[in-house]
PDB file of C-alpha atoms in Angstrom:
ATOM      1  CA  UNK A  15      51.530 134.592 113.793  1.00 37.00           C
ATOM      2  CA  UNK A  16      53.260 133.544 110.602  1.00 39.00           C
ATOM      3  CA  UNK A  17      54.340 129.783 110.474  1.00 46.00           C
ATOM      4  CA  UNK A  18      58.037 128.740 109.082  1.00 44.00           C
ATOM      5  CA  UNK A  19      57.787 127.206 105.742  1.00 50.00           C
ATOM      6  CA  UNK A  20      60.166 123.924 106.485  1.00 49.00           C
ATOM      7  CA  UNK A  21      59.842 122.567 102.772  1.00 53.00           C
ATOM      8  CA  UNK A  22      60.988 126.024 101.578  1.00 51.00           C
ATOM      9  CA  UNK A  23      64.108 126.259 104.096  1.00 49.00           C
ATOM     10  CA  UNK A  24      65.155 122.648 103.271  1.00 50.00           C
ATOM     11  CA  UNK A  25      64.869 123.340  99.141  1.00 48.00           C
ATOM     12  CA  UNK A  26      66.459 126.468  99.677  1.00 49.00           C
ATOM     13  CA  UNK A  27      69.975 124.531 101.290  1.00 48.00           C
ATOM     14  CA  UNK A  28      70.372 122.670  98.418  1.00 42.00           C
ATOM     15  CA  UNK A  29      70.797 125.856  96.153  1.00 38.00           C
ATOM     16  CA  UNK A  30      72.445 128.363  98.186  1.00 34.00           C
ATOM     17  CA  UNK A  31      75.460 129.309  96.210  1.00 42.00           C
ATOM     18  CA  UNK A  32      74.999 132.883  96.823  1.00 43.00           C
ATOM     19  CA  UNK A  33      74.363 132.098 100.280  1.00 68.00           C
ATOM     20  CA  UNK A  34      77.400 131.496 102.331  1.00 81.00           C
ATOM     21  CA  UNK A  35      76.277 129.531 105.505  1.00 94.00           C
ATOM     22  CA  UNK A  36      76.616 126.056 103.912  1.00 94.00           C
ATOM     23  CA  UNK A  37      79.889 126.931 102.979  1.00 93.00           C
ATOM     24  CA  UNK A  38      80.987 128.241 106.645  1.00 95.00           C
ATOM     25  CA  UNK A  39      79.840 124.986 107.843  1.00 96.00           C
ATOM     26  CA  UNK A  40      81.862 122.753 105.308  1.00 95.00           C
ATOM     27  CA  UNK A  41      85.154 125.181 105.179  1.00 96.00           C
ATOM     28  CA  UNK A  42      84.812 124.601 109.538  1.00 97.00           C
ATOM     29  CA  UNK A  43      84.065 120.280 108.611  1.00 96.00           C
ATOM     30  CA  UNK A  44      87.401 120.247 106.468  1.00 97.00           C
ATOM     31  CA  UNK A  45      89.212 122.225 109.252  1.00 97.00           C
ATOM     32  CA  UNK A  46      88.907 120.195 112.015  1.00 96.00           C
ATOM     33  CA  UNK A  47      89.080 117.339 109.907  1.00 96.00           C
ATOM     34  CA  UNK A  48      92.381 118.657 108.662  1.00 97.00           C
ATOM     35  CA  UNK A  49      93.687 120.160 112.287  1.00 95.00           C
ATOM     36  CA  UNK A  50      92.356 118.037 114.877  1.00 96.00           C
ATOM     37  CA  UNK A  51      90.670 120.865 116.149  1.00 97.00           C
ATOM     38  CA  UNK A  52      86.982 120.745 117.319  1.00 96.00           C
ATOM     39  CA  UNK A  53      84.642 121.804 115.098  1.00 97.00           C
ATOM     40  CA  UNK A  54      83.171 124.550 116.924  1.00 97.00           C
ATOM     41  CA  UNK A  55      86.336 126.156 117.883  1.00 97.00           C
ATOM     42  CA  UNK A  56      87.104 126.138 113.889  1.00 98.00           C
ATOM     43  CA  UNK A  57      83.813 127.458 112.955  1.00 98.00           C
ATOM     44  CA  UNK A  58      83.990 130.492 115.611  1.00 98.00           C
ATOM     45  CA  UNK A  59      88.094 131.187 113.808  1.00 97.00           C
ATOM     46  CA  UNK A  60      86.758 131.297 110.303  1.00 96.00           C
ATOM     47  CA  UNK A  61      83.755 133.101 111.334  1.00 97.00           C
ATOM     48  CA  UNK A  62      85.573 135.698 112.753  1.00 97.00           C
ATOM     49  CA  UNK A  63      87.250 136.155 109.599  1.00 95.00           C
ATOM     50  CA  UNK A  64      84.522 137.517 107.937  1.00 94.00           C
ATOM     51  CA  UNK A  65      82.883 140.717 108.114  1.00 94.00           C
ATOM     52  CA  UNK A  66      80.306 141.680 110.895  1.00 94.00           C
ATOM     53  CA  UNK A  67      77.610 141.843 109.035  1.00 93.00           C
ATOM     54  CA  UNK A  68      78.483 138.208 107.307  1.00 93.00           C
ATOM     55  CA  UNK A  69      78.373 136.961 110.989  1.00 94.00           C
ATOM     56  CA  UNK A  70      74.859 138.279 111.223  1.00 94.00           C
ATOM     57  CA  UNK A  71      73.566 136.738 108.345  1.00 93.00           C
ATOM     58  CA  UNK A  72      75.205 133.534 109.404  1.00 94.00           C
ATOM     59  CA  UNK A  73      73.319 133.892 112.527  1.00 95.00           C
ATOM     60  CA  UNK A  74      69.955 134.337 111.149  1.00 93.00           C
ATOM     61  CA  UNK A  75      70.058 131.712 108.534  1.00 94.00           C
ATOM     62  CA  UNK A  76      71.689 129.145 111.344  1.00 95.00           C
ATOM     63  CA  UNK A  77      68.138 130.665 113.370  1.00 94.00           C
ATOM     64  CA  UNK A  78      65.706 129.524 110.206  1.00 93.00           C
ATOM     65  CA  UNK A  79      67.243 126.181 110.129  1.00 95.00           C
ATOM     66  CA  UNK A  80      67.625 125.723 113.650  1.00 96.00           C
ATOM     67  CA  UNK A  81      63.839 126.437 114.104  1.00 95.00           C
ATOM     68  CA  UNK A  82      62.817 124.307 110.805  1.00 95.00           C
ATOM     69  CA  UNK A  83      63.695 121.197 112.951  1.00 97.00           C
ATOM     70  CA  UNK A  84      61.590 122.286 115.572  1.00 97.00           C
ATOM     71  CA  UNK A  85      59.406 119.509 115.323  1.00 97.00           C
ATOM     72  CA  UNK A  86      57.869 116.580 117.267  1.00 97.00           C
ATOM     73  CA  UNK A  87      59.173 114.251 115.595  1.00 97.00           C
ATOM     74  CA  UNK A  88      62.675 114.890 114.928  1.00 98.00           C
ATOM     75  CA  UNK A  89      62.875 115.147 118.617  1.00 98.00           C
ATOM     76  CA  UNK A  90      61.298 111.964 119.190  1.00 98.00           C
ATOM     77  CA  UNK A  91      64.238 110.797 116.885  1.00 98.00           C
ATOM     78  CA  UNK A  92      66.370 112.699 119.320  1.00 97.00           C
ATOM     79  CA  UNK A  93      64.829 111.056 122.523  1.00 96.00           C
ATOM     80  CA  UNK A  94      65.445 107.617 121.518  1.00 96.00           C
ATOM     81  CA  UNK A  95      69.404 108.405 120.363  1.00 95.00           C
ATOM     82  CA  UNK A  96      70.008 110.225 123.379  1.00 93.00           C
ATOM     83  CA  UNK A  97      68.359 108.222 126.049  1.00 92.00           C
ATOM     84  CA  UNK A  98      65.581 110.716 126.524  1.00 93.00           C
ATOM     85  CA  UNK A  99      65.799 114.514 125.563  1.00 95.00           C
ATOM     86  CA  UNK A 100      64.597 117.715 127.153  1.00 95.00           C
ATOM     87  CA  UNK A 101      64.081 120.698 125.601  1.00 96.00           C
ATOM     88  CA  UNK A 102      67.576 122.198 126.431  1.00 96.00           C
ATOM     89  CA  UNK A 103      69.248 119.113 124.835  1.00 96.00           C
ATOM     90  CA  UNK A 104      66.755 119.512 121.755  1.00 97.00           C
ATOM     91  CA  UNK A 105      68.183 122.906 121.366  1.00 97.00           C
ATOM     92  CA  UNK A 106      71.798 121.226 121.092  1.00 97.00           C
ATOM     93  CA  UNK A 107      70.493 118.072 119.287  1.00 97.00           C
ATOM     94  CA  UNK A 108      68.885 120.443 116.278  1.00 98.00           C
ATOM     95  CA  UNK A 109      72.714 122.321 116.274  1.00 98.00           C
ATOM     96  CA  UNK A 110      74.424 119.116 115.912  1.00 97.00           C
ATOM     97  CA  UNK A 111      72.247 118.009 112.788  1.00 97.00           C
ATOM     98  CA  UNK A 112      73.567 121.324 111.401  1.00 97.00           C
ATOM     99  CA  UNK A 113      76.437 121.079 112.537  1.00 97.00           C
ATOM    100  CA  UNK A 114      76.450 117.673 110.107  1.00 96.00           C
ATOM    101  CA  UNK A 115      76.174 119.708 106.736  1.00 95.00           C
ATOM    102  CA  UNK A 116      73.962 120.363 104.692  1.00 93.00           C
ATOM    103  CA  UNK A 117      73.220 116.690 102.725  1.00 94.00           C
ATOM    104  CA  UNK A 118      72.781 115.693 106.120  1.00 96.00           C
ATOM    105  CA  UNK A 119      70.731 118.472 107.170  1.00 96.00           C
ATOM    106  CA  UNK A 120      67.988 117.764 103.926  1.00 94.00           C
ATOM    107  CA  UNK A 121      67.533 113.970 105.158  1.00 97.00           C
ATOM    108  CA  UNK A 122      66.686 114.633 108.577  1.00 97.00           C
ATOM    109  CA  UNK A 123      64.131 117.280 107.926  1.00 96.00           C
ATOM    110  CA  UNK A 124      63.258 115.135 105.373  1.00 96.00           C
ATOM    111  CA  UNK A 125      63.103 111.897 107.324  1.00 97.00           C
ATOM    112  CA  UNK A 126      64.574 111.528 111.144  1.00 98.00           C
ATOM    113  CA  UNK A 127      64.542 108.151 111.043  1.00 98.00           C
ATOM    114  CA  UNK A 128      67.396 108.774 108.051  1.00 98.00           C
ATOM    115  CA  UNK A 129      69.599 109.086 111.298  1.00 97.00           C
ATOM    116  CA  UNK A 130      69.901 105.538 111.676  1.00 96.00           C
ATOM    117  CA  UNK A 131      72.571 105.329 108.868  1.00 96.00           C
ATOM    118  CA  UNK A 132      74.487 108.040 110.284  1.00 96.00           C
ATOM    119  CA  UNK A 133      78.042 106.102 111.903  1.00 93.00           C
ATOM    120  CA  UNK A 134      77.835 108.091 115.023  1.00 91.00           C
ATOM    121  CA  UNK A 135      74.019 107.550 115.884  1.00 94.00           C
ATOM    122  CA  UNK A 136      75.058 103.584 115.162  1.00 92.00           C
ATOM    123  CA  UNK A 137      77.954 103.693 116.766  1.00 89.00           C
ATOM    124  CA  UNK A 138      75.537 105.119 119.744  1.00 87.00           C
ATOM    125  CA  UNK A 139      73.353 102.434 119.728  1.00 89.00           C
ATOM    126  CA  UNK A 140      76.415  99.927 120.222  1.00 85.00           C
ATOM    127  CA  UNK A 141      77.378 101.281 123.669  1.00 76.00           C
ATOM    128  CA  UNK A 142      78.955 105.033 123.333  1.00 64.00           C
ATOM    129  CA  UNK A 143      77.617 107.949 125.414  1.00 69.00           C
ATOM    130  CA  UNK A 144      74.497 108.235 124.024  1.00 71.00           C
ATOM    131  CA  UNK A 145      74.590 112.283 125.725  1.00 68.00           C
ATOM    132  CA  UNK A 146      77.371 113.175 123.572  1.00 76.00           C
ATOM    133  CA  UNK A 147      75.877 112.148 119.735  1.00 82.00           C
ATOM    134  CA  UNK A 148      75.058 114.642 117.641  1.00 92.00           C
ATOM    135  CA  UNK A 149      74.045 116.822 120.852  1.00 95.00           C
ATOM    136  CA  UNK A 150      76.680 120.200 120.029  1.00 96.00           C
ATOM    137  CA  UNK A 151      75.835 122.816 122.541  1.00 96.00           C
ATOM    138  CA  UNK A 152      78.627 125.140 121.538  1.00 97.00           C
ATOM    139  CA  UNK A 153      77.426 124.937 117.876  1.00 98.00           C
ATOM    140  CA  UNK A 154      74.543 127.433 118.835  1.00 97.00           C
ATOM    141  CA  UNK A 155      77.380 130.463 120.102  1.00 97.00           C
ATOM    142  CA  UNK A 156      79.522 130.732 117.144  1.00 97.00           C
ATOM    143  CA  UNK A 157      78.421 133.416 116.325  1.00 97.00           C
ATOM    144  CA  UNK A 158      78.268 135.139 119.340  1.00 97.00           C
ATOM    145  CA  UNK A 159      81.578 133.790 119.707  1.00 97.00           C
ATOM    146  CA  UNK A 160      83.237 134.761 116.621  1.00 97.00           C
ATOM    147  CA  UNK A 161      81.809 138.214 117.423  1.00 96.00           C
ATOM    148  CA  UNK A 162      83.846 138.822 120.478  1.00 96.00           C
ATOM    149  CA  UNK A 163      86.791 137.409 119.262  1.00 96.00           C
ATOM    150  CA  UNK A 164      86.701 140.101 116.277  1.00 95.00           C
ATOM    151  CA  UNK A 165      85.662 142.780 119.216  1.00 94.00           C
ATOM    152  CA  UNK A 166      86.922 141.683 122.697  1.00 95.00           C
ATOM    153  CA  UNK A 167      83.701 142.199 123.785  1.00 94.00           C
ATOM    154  CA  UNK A 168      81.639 139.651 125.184  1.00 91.00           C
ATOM    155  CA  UNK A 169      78.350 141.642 124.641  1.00 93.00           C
ATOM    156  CA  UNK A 170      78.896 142.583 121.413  1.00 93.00           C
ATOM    157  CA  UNK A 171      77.101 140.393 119.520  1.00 95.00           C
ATOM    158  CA  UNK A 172      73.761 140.496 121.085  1.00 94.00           C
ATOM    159  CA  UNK A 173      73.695 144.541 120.699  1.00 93.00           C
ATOM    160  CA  UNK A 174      74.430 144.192 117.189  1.00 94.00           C
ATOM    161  CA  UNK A 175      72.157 141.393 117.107  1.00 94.00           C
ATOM    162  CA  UNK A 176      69.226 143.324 118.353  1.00 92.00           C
ATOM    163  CA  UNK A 177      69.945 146.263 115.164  1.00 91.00           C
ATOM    164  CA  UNK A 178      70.142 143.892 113.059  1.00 90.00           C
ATOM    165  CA  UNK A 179      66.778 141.530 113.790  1.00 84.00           C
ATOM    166  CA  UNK A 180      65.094 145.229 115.001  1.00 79.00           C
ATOM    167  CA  UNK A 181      63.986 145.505 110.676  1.00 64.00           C
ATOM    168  CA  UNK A 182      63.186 142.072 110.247  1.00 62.00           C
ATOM    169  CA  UNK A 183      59.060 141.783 110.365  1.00 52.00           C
ATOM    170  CA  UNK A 184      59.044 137.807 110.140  1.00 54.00           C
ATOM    171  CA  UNK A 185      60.964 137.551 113.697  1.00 50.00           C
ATOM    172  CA  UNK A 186      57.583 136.269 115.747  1.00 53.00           C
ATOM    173  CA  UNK A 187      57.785 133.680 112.871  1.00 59.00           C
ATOM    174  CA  UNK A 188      56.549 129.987 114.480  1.00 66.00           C
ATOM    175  CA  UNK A 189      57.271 126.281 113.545  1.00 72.00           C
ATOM    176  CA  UNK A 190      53.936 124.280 112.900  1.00 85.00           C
ATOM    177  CA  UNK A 191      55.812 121.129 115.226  1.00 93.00           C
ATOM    178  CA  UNK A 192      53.305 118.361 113.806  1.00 93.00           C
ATOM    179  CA  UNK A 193      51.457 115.945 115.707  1.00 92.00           C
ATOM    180  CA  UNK A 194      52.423 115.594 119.108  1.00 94.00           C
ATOM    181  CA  UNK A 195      53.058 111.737 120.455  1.00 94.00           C
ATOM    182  CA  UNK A 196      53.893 110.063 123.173  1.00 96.00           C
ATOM    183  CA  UNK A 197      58.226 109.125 123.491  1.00 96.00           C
ATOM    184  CA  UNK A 198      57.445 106.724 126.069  1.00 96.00           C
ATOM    185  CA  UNK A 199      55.447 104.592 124.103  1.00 96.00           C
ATOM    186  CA  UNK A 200      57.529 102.193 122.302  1.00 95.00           C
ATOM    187  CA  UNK A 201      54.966 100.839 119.942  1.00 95.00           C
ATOM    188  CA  UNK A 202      54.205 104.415 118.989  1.00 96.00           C
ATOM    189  CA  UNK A 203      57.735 105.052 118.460  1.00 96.00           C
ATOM    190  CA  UNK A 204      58.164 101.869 115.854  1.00 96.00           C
ATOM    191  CA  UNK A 205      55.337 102.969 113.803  1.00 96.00           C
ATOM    192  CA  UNK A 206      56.904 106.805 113.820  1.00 97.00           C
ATOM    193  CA  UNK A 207      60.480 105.812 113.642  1.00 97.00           C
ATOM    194  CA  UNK A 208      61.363 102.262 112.741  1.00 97.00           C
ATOM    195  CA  UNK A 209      64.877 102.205 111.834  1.00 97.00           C
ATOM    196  CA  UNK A 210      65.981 104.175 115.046  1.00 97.00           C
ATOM    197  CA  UNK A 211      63.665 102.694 117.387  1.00 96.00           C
ATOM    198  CA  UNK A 212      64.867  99.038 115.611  1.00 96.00           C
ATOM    199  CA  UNK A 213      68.735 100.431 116.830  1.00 94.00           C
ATOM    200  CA  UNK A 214      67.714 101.831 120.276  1.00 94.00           C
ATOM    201  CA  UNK A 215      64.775  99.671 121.462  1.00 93.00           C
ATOM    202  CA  UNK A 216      65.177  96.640 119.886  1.00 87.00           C
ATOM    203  CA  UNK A 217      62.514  96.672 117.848  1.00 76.00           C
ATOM    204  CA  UNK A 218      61.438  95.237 114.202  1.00 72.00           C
ATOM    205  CA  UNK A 219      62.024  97.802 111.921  1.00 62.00           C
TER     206      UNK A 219
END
């Protein structure tokens, strides 16, 4: 089974002019901020804008960098800002980092701990639901969203969906997650995350 190369999806956001996700994700920022609107409900409207097939490739490039953050330690970093973290919250944690652009995007996979600067994961650690930062579970449907707004059908994403992955022979693809470490232990967490762990435990960075 073939492994996700991480430093190639994270080089490859910072060049993606012929690429349009980056650009969904910033037109859908600048709406909301704009409208008031919630992000996600912006991002599914301009989505559905666009061709089917755009939505697809949308979809599988949201997939690649979804999965690139699959990875022990970024959700250690998402653990300690959300007041523990299961696997179903990981899935909405790693949307929400998208869901923060793509500058953002390159200095978590970069660096999780490069989430203590961010004013909502602060802003966290000084008393606001910690369940609600950066966690975006409707971030993860847009797509599937956006496709039945353009159809009316609820379904018809995932049938398309299924055509469109059915040629792609890197779908089995895995994430190599890193070492594996124990959340609970705080020292362990200092050493691994010092800035965040300095916000949420009270530690010495």
């Amino acid at each position: 089974m073939a492994k996700v190369d991480c430093q190639r999806v994270v080089a490859e956001c910072a060049v993606m002019e012929s690429d349009t996700f980056w650009d969904v994700i910033e037109a859908a920022q600048a709406g909301a901020a704009a409208t008031g609107e919630l992000f996600d409900e912006v991002l599914v409207k301009q989505l559905a804008d666009r061709p089917q097939q755009e939505v697809l490739e949308y979809a599988e490039r949201f997939d690649e960098l979804h999965d690139a953050l699959y990875r022990w330690d970024v959700w250690a970093a998402a653990y300690l800002i959300g007041g523990g973290c299961s696997d179903d919250s990981f899935t909405d944690f790693r949307a929400g980092v998208i869901a923060l652009g793509c500058q953002w995007y390159q200095r978590v996979a970069a660096d999780p701990d490069s989430l203590s600067a961010h004013p909502d994961v602060v802003e966290a650690a000084n008393g606001r639901d910690r369940s609600e930062v950066l966690f975006y579970e409707d971030v993860n449907y847009a797509a599937s969203g956006a496709f039945e707004r353009i159809t009316g059908d609820a379904d018809a994403f995932y049938e398309a969906w299924r055509g469109f992955r059915a040629a792609d022979t890197e779908s089995d693809n895995a994430v190599d997650m890193g070492e594996d470490f124990d959340f609970d232990d705080d020292r362990e967490m200092s050493r691994r995350l010092p800035r965040l762990a300095a916000l949420f435990l009270g530690t010495s960075p």
